[in-house]
Each structure stands twice: as structure tokens, then as C-alpha cells.
Amino acid sequence: MAENRKPPELDGALILDTEEHDDAPSSYDDEGLSGDDENFVVEGLRQSSPRREPLSPDELHEDGKAELSSEMLVEILKRMSLNATVQIREDSDEVVLDVGGEDAGRVIGKKGQTLDALQFLINKIVNRFPESRRHIVIDSGDYRLRRENGLVSMARREAKRAVQQSRIITLEPMSPRDRRVIHLSLAKFPGVSTRSDGQGNDRRVRIIPARQARSERQPRRERPPQ
Amino acid sequence: MEDLKEIVSFIAKALVDDPDEVEVEVIEGEKTVIVELSVAPTDLGKVIGKDGRTARALRTLLAATSAKQAKRAVLEILE
């Protein structure tokens, strides 16, 4: 089915998409796939393409990646013995694979870990060739939206605490995407600044009250030196 | 334990340049199941990924799959 849809003049649309996701989280970066070639494509695109409006549903289907990724996801879930359905959802200019069915909760996993792992691997698989990258989002119902809202309210709550107790609050380690949500949600929060500390998997957001910002290196209590 | 092997083998084959070189062995212990993955040397980076992210994602899927079973699944990538 995917094959039928592929028009011969498809290159333009594919490259257009590369730009749309240029600033997407680095979670699907790959040392083998990135590099000069990709930069070349993106640069060329900026010069030649005046179009910036969201892709139409037809364009979303053109490269067949929506179908390919949903087929791959179905095959993986089947092998995981999970009873789940996959639907392609076109919210905007993104391909979203929506997982439903009785095992949807297990597909999401603790804190969305399984969902994120599936999303990471599916992106690796369908974006093996850098000239036609497309970011695939895997969601289940409104899980990602709810989780983001949850992160935002947690961030505000902790920021309030940081101000009230005038001490630095260090959050638990999070993915780059989640940290970004926290940073953005507190960017305009009065009286605090945020920054990420730590390496790799252990990177955590610290919420720093304004009064502490200067003496940040000597936190008053509870924070052992790292 | 066949499903663990199937998951790793299916995903690994989809990730690498040389799917014919993908081999998966399952070794059952008392409390753990070791899933050994070997690929062409040139494809090692593809299954490990930057900072081991691909390997970690595979391990997450194995953990989710073996959650029902009493045994813990461990992924070993052979070099």
C-alpha cells in the first residue's frame, strides 16, 4: 500500500520534512546517520524551499514512512505478546502512531519508558537513510499531553518550594525532552532560574531561587557536593 | 523465551546493514535469561547506538516483555 502512494517527484517533500524536525530532541541522533550529508540537505532546503506551512495529509503519506513505521510497531508489539492496536494519527505535520487496546498501559510502561524505547527504535529503523528523515511520535491516547501537563505542574510546585524555602531543588534525572519541558515551563516563573547538571543519563534539572543564584556553589542544606 | 529472541532478532535485523549476520542465542539460567546478540562488526554501532542508547532501548523492551515471567532478561551484545 505504501508503495502505491510513492510519486516519482517525492524528494522535495521528504527534504522539506527534514527541516521541520531539525530542532527535535536529540533522542534519535545517530553517529552513523548524521554528519555532513544531513547538513548539506538542510542547507540546500533553506535556500530552495519557500514553503513552510504544515504538510497536508497526502504529503504525510508520500514517503510511506507512516505505514512502514506502523507496520514495524505492530510486528514488535506482537513479538512482545502485547495485545494492542496501532492507528496512524495526523495531528499536524507529524506522524503520530496511536497505540490502543487492552495492553496499552503496558506499552506505555513505567513513566513512559517502554513507549519511549519503542519510539526511539522505530525512528532508528525508519530513518536509517539520512536523506529522508521523518520524526515518528508514538503515543497512546493523550498520554504524552497528560505527561507533559504533569511535568509542568510538578515544575511549578517545586519552583514555589524553591522560592519559599530559598534553596535549590534538584529534580530526578530526566530525558532531554522532559528537561526541556521543565526549563520552558519555568522560564517565566518569577524568582527562579533553572539549569541542568550531571552527565548522560544522570542529568537533572536544578531549580535555583534568585537569592541563591550567587552562592549556588555552597548550597545550605541537604545537597551533598557532587 | 522464544519471544525474547524474536524481539531482539526482529529489531536488530531492521537496524543493521547486514541482516544475514544477525544471530541471537538465548541462554536460560535459574533466575535470568541471557539474550546474546551478535551482528557483523561493521553493524555493532547500529545496535549499540550513541552512548548505548539503542542497546538501552532494546533492554527496556526485553524488560517489559519478561515482566510477566519470573525471570529477568539480560541483553548481551557480543563483540
Tab-separated table of N, CA, C and O in Angstrom, chain A residues 30-110:
chain	number	residue	atom	x	y	z
A	30	ASP	N	22.099	9.871	15.495
A	30	ASP	CA	22.868	8.654	15.316
A	30	ASP	C	24.188	9.014	14.701
A	30	ASP	O	24.245	9.674	13.686
A	31	GLU	N	25.242	8.520	15.318
A	31	GLU	CA	26.554	8.851	14.792
A	31	GLU	C	26.718	8.362	13.365
A	31	GLU	O	27.397	8.941	12.558
A	32	GLY	N	26.032	7.267	13.052
A	32	GLY	CA	26.171	6.709	11.721
A	32	GLY	C	25.350	7.454	10.678
A	32	GLY	O	25.619	7.365	9.498
A	33	LEU	N	24.333	8.143	11.117
A	33	LEU	CA	23.404	8.722	10.150
A	33	LEU	C	23.561	10.222	9.978
A	33	LEU	O	23.130	10.782	8.986
A	34	SER	N	24.126	10.882	10.962
A	34	SER	CA	24.159	12.331	10.880
A	34	SER	C	25.426	12.773	10.158
A	34	SER	O	26.032	12.018	9.425
A	35	GLY	N	25.812	13.992	10.391
A	35	GLY	CA	27.063	14.426	9.778
A	35	GLY	C	26.841	15.320	8.580
A	35	GLY	O	25.787	15.901	8.420
A	36	ASP	N	27.863	15.393	7.761
A	36	ASP	CA	27.880	16.359	6.670
A	36	ASP	C	26.706	16.228	5.713
A	36	ASP	O	26.126	17.198	5.279
A	37	ASP	N	26.379	14.998	5.374
A	37	ASP	CA	25.300	14.794	4.423
A	37	ASP	C	24.020	15.495	4.857
A	37	ASP	O	23.365	16.178	4.093
A	38	GLU	N	23.700	15.318	6.122
A	38	GLU	CA	22.457	15.871	6.608
A	38	GLU	C	22.487	17.402	6.554
A	38	GLU	O	21.543	18.044	6.125
A	39	ASN	N	23.597	17.952	6.970
A	39	ASN	CA	23.714	19.401	6.941
A	39	ASN	C	23.538	19.933	5.527
A	39	ASN	O	22.921	20.957	5.296
A	40	PHE	N	24.101	19.198	4.622
A	40	PHE	CA	24.003	19.598	3.236
A	40	PHE	C	22.538	19.662	2.806
A	40	PHE	O	22.085	20.622	2.212
A	41	VAL	N	21.794	18.627	3.172
A	41	VAL	CA	20.380	18.580	2.784
A	41	VAL	C	19.631	19.754	3.384
A	41	VAL	O	18.880	20.460	2.716
A	42	VAL	N	19.865	19.985	4.670
A	42	VAL	CA	19.121	21.041	5.344
A	42	VAL	C	19.467	22.412	4.751
A	42	VAL	O	18.597	23.236	4.501
A	43	GLU	N	20.743	22.629	4.507
A	43	GLU	CA	21.151	23.909	3.922
A	43	GLU	C	20.491	24.121	2.570
A	43	GLU	O	19.933	25.162	2.279
A	44	GLY	N	20.583	23.100	1.732
A	44	GLY	CA	20.023	23.197	0.390
A	44	GLY	C	18.548	23.534	0.445
A	44	GLY	O	18.035	24.349	-0.323
A	45	LEU	N	17.888	22.947	1.410
A	45	LEU	CA	16.463	23.144	1.563
A	45	LEU	C	16.122	24.601	1.878
A	45	LEU	O	15.203	25.177	1.328
A	46	ARG	N	16.877	25.172	2.779
A	46	ARG	CA	16.550	26.533	3.211
A	46	ARG	C	16.630	27.502	2.042
A	46	ARG	O	15.904	28.462	1.970
A	47	GLN	N	17.547	27.222	1.144
A	47	GLN	CA	17.687	28.123	0.003
A	47	GLN	C	16.578	27.917	-1.013
A	47	GLN	O	16.081	28.857	-1.597
A	48	SER	N	16.197	26.655	-1.203
A	48	SER	CA	15.347	26.385	-2.354
A	48	SER	C	13.863	26.319	-2.025
A	48	SER	O	13.034	26.441	-2.895
A	49	SER	N	13.513	26.118	-0.770
A	49	SER	CA	12.106	25.894	-0.500
A	49	SER	C	11.458	27.060	0.228
A	49	SER	O	11.769	27.345	1.375
A	50	PRO	N	10.518	27.716	-0.402
A	50	PRO	CA	9.818	28.814	0.253
A	50	PRO	C	8.658	28.319	1.107
A	50	PRO	O	8.024	29.089	1.799
A	51	ARG	N	8.369	27.012	1.049
A	51	ARG	CA	7.156	26.526	1.710
A	51	ARG	C	7.422	26.206	3.174
A	51	ARG	O	8.338	25.504	3.510
A	52	ARG	N	6.589	26.704	4.039
A	52	ARG	CA	6.780	26.399	5.451
A	52	ARG	C	5.492	25.955	6.119
A	52	ARG	O	5.473	25.653	7.298
A	53	GLU	N	4.402	25.951	5.401
A	53	GLU	CA	3.132	25.571	6.036
A	53	GLU	C	3.145	24.068	6.336
A	53	GLU	O	3.910	23.321	5.725
A	54	PRO	N	2.293	23.642	7.285
A	54	PRO	CA	2.262	22.219	7.632
A	54	PRO	C	1.977	21.354	6.416
A	54	PRO	O	1.311	21.783	5.474
A	55	LEU	N	2.481	20.152	6.466
A	55	LEU	CA	2.254	19.222	5.360
A	55	LEU	C	0.791	18.781	5.346
A	55	LEU	O	0.175	18.600	6.384
A	56	SER	N	0.265	18.589	4.165
A	56	SER	CA	-1.092	18.067	4.036
A	56	SER	C	-1.053	16.558	4.273
A	56	SER	O	0.003	15.948	4.180
A	57	PRO	N	-2.202	15.957	4.572
A	57	PRO	CA	-2.230	14.503	4.797
A	57	PRO	C	-1.601	13.735	3.642
A	57	PRO	O	-0.903	12.743	3.861
A	58	ASP	N	-1.846	14.186	2.409
A	58	ASP	CA	-1.246	13.495	1.269
A	58	ASP	C	0.270	13.491	1.349
A	58	ASP	O	0.920	12.490	1.104
A	59	GLU	N	0.813	14.641	1.697
A	59	GLU	CA	2.269	14.736	1.785
A	59	GLU	C	2.813	13.865	2.910
A	59	GLU	O	3.877	13.288	2.793
A	60	LEU	N	2.045	13.792	3.990
A	60	LEU	CA	2.466	12.951	5.101
A	60	LEU	C	2.610	11.494	4.674
A	60	LEU	O	3.436	10.767	5.178
A	61	HIS	N	1.787	11.087	3.743
A	61	HIS	CA	1.800	9.697	3.333
A	61	HIS	C	2.799	9.416	2.234
A	61	HIS	O	3.097	8.267	1.948
A	62	GLU	N	3.283	10.478	1.610
A	62	GLU	CA	4.053	10.292	0.390
A	62	GLU	C	5.241	9.353	0.534
A	62	GLU	O	5.504	8.540	-0.334
A	63	ASP	N	5.981	9.482	1.626
A	63	ASP	CA	7.195	8.682	1.723
A	63	ASP	C	6.918	7.279	2.271
A	63	ASP	O	7.818	6.472	2.383
A	64	GLY	N	5.684	6.996	2.634
A	64	GLY	CA	5.341	5.665	3.106
A	64	GLY	C	5.861	5.362	4.503
A	64	GLY	O	5.709	4.251	4.992
A	65	LYS	N	6.456	6.358	5.163
A	65	LYS	CA	7.047	6.061	6.471
A	65	LYS	C	5.998	5.895	7.556
A	65	LYS	O	6.216	5.177	8.531
A	66	ALA	N	4.877	6.570	7.395
A	66	ALA	CA	3.801	6.386	8.366
A	66	ALA	C	3.380	4.921	8.356
A	66	ALA	O	3.281	4.280	9.407
A	67	GLU	N	3.174	4.383	7.165
A	67	GLU	CA	2.760	2.985	7.037
A	67	GLU	C	3.865	2.045	7.492
A	67	GLU	O	3.630	1.106	8.233
A	68	LEU	N	5.076	2.334	7.027
A	68	LEU	CA	6.210	1.480	7.389
A	68	LEU	C	6.374	1.428	8.908
A	68	LEU	O	6.492	0.354	9.500
A	69	SER	N	6.347	2.603	9.540
A	69	SER	CA	6.590	2.608	10.980
A	69	SER	C	5.445	1.942	11.726
A	69	SER	O	5.679	1.267	12.733
A	70	SER	N	4.206	2.106	11.253
A	70	SER	CA	3.122	1.460	11.980
A	70	SER	C	3.184	-0.058	11.801
A	70	SER	O	2.901	-0.811	12.731
A	71	GLU	N	3.597	-0.507	10.608
A	71	GLU	CA	3.746	-1.956	10.417
A	71	GLU	C	4.846	-2.522	11.322
A	71	GLU	O	4.676	-3.574	11.932
A	72	MET	N	5.966	-1.789	11.384
A	72	MET	CA	7.056	-2.246	12.256
A	72	MET	C	6.602	-2.306	13.707
A	72	MET	O	6.904	-3.255	14.424
A	73	LEU	N	5.886	-1.276	14.127
A	73	LEU	CA	5.431	-1.228	15.522
A	73	LEU	C	4.497	-2.397	15.828
A	73	LEU	O	4.621	-3.053	16.869
A	74	VAL	N	3.581	-2.677	14.905
A	74	VAL	CA	2.666	-3.802	15.097
A	74	VAL	C	3.456	-5.106	15.247
A	74	VAL	O	3.185	-5.910	16.145
A	75	GLU	N	4.465	-5.281	14.393
A	75	GLU	CA	5.272	-6.506	14.443
A	75	GLU	C	6.026	-6.621	15.770
A	75	GLU	O	6.142	-7.709	16.339
A	76	ILE	N	6.557	-5.509	16.239
A	76	ILE	CA	7.302	-5.540	17.509
A	76	ILE	C	6.355	-5.854	18.673
A	76	ILE	O	6.641	-6.714	19.511
A	77	LEU	N	5.201	-5.181	18.699
A	77	LEU	CA	4.244	-5.401	19.796
A	77	LEU	C	3.759	-6.849	19.812
A	77	LEU	O	3.585	-7.451	20.867
A	78	LYS	N	3.570	-7.387	18.615
A	78	LYS	CA	3.154	-8.779	18.503
A	78	LYS	C	4.198	-9.689	19.163
A	78	LYS	O	3.869	-10.585	19.929
A	79	ARG	N	5.463	-9.421	18.865
A	79	ARG	CA	6.527	-10.252	19.432
A	79	ARG	C	6.678	-10.047	20.934
A	79	ARG	O	7.256	-10.881	21.625
A	80	MET	N	6.210	-8.903	21.416
A	80	MET	CA	6.258	-8.664	22.858
A	80	MET	C	5.025	-9.276	23.539
A	80	MET	O	4.817	-9.062	24.737
A	81	SER	N	4.237	-10.010	22.793
A	81	SER	CA	2.992	-10.610	23.278
A	81	SER	C	2.061	-9.578	23.900
A	81	SER	O	1.393	-9.853	24.901
A	82	LEU	N	2.009	-8.413	23.307
A	82	LEU	CA	1.111	-7.384	23.815
A	82	LEU	C	-0.088	-7.289	22.882
A	82	LEU	O	0.046	-7.325	21.665
A	83	ASN	N	-1.239	-7.161	23.515
A	83	ASN	CA	-2.479	-7.083	22.757
A	83	ASN	C	-2.811	-5.604	22.538
A	83	ASN	O	-3.399	-4.956	23.397
A	84	ALA	N	-2.394	-5.075	21.390
A	84	ALA	CA	-2.561	-3.644	21.181
A	84	ALA	C	-2.828	-3.337	19.711
A	84	ALA	O	-2.478	-4.106	18.829
A	85	THR	N	-3.472	-2.216	19.485
A	85	THR	CA	-3.740	-1.767	18.122
A	85	THR	C	-2.913	-0.517	17.825
A	85	THR	O	-2.529	0.206	18.736
A	86	VAL	N	-2.638	-0.281	16.542
A	86	VAL	CA	-1.876	0.908	16.167
A	86	VAL	C	-2.642	1.662	15.088
A	86	VAL	O	-3.041	1.081	14.088
A	87	GLN	N	-2.867	2.934	15.339
A	87	GLN	CA	-3.513	3.773	14.336
A	87	GLN	C	-2.618	4.941	13.983
A	87	GLN	O	-1.961	5.511	14.854
A	88	ILE	N	-2.617	5.294	12.718
A	88	ILE	CA	-1.828	6.460	12.313
A	88	ILE	C	-2.685	7.709	12.512
A	88	ILE	O	-3.822	7.778	12.061
A	89	ARG	N	-2.117	8.650	13.226
A	89	ARG	CA	-2.851	9.875	13.529
A	89	ARG	C	-2.089	11.031	12.908
A	89	ARG	O	-0.864	11.089	12.995
A	90	GLU	N	-2.772	11.919	12.257
A	90	GLU	CA	-2.080	13.066	11.660
A	90	GLU	C	-2.570	14.332	12.330
A	90	GLU	O	-3.540	14.936	11.900
A	91	ASP	N	-1.909	14.688	13.417
A	91	ASP	CA	-2.351	15.867	14.146
A	91	ASP	C	-1.983	17.140	13.412
A	91	ASP	O	-2.773	18.033	13.230
A	92	SER	N	-0.732	17.213	12.995
A	92	SER	CA	-0.288	18.438	12.327
A	92	SER	C	0.660	18.010	11.217
A	92	SER	O	0.265	17.374	10.275
A	93	ASP	N	1.898	18.367	11.367
A	93	ASP	CA	2.859	17.954	10.348
A	93	ASP	C	3.661	16.755	10.831
A	93	ASP	O	4.724	16.465	10.338
A	94	GLU	N	3.133	16.078	11.849
A	94	GLU	CA	3.859	14.967	12.434
A	94	GLU	C	3.104	13.667	12.221
A	94	GLU	O	1.886	13.666	12.213
A	95	VAL	N	3.850	12.596	12.083
A	95	VAL	CA	3.209	11.288	12.087
A	95	VAL	C	3.162	10.821	13.535
A	95	VAL	O	4.192	10.726	14.197
A	96	VAL	N	1.963	10.571	14.022
A	96	VAL	CA	1.811	10.043	15.377
A	96	VAL	C	1.187	8.653	15.277
A	96	VAL	O	0.172	8.479	14.613
A	97	LEU	N	1.836	7.682	15.896
A	97	LEU	CA	1.264	6.347	15.953
A	97	LEU	C	0.571	6.209	17.302
A	97	LEU	O	1.200	6.364	18.348
A	98	ASP	N	-0.716	5.951	17.239
A	98	ASP	CA	-1.525	5.909	18.444
A	98	ASP	C	-1.768	4.452	18.837
A	98	ASP	O	-2.389	3.702	18.096
A	99	VAL	N	-1.254	4.067	20.011
A	99	VAL	CA	-1.397	2.686	20.470
A	99	VAL	C	-2.603	2.568	21.388
A	99	VAL	O	-2.749	3.342	22.335
A	100	GLY	N	-3.483	1.630	21.076
A	100	GLY	CA	-4.655	1.396	21.924
A	100	GLY	C	-4.762	-0.080	22.258
A	100	GLY	O	-3.834	-0.847	22.009
A	101	GLY	N	-5.909	-0.468	22.799
A	101	GLY	CA	-6.129	-1.879	23.099
A	101	GLY	C	-5.872	-2.201	24.550
A	101	GLY	O	-5.425	-1.350	25.319
A	102	GLU	N	-6.138	-3.468	24.917
A	102	GLU	CA	-6.154	-3.807	26.341
A	102	GLU	C	-4.772	-3.702	27.008
A	102	GLU	O	-4.681	-3.451	28.194
A	103	ASP	N	-3.696	-3.867	26.225
A	103	ASP	CA	-2.364	-3.794	26.821
A	103	ASP	C	-1.699	-2.422	26.660
A	103	ASP	O	-0.485	-2.281	26.859
A	104	ALA	N	-2.474	-1.406	26.310
A	104	ALA	CA	-1.892	-0.078	26.066
A	104	ALA	C	-1.066	0.405	27.264
A	104	ALA	O	0.001	1.007	27.093
A	105	GLY	N	-1.555	0.112	28.465
A	105	GLY	CA	-0.835	0.536	29.664
A	105	GLY	C	0.558	-0.082	29.732
A	105	GLY	O	1.517	0.574	30.130
A	106	ARG	N	0.657	-1.348	29.332
A	106	ARG	CA	1.968	-1.998	29.353
A	106	ARG	C	2.859	-1.483	28.229
A	106	ARG	O	4.074	-1.475	28.346
A	107	VAL	N	2.238	-1.067	27.122
A	107	VAL	CA	3.014	-0.478	26.034
A	107	VAL	C	3.634	0.845	26.506
A	107	VAL	O	4.760	1.186	26.158
A	108	ILE	N	2.911	1.583	27.319
A	108	ILE	CA	3.432	2.853	27.850
A	108	ILE	C	4.562	2.579	28.844
A	108	ILE	O	5.633	3.160	28.739
A	109	GLY	N	4.302	1.664	29.771
A	109	GLY	CA	5.332	1.322	30.749
A	109	GLY	C	5.486	2.366	31.836
A	109	GLY	O	4.812	3.393	31.832
A	110	LYS	N	6.384	2.076	32.757
A	110	LYS	CA	6.609	2.970	33.889
A	110	LYS	C	7.174	4.304	33.392
A	110	LYS	O	8.186	4.315	32.694
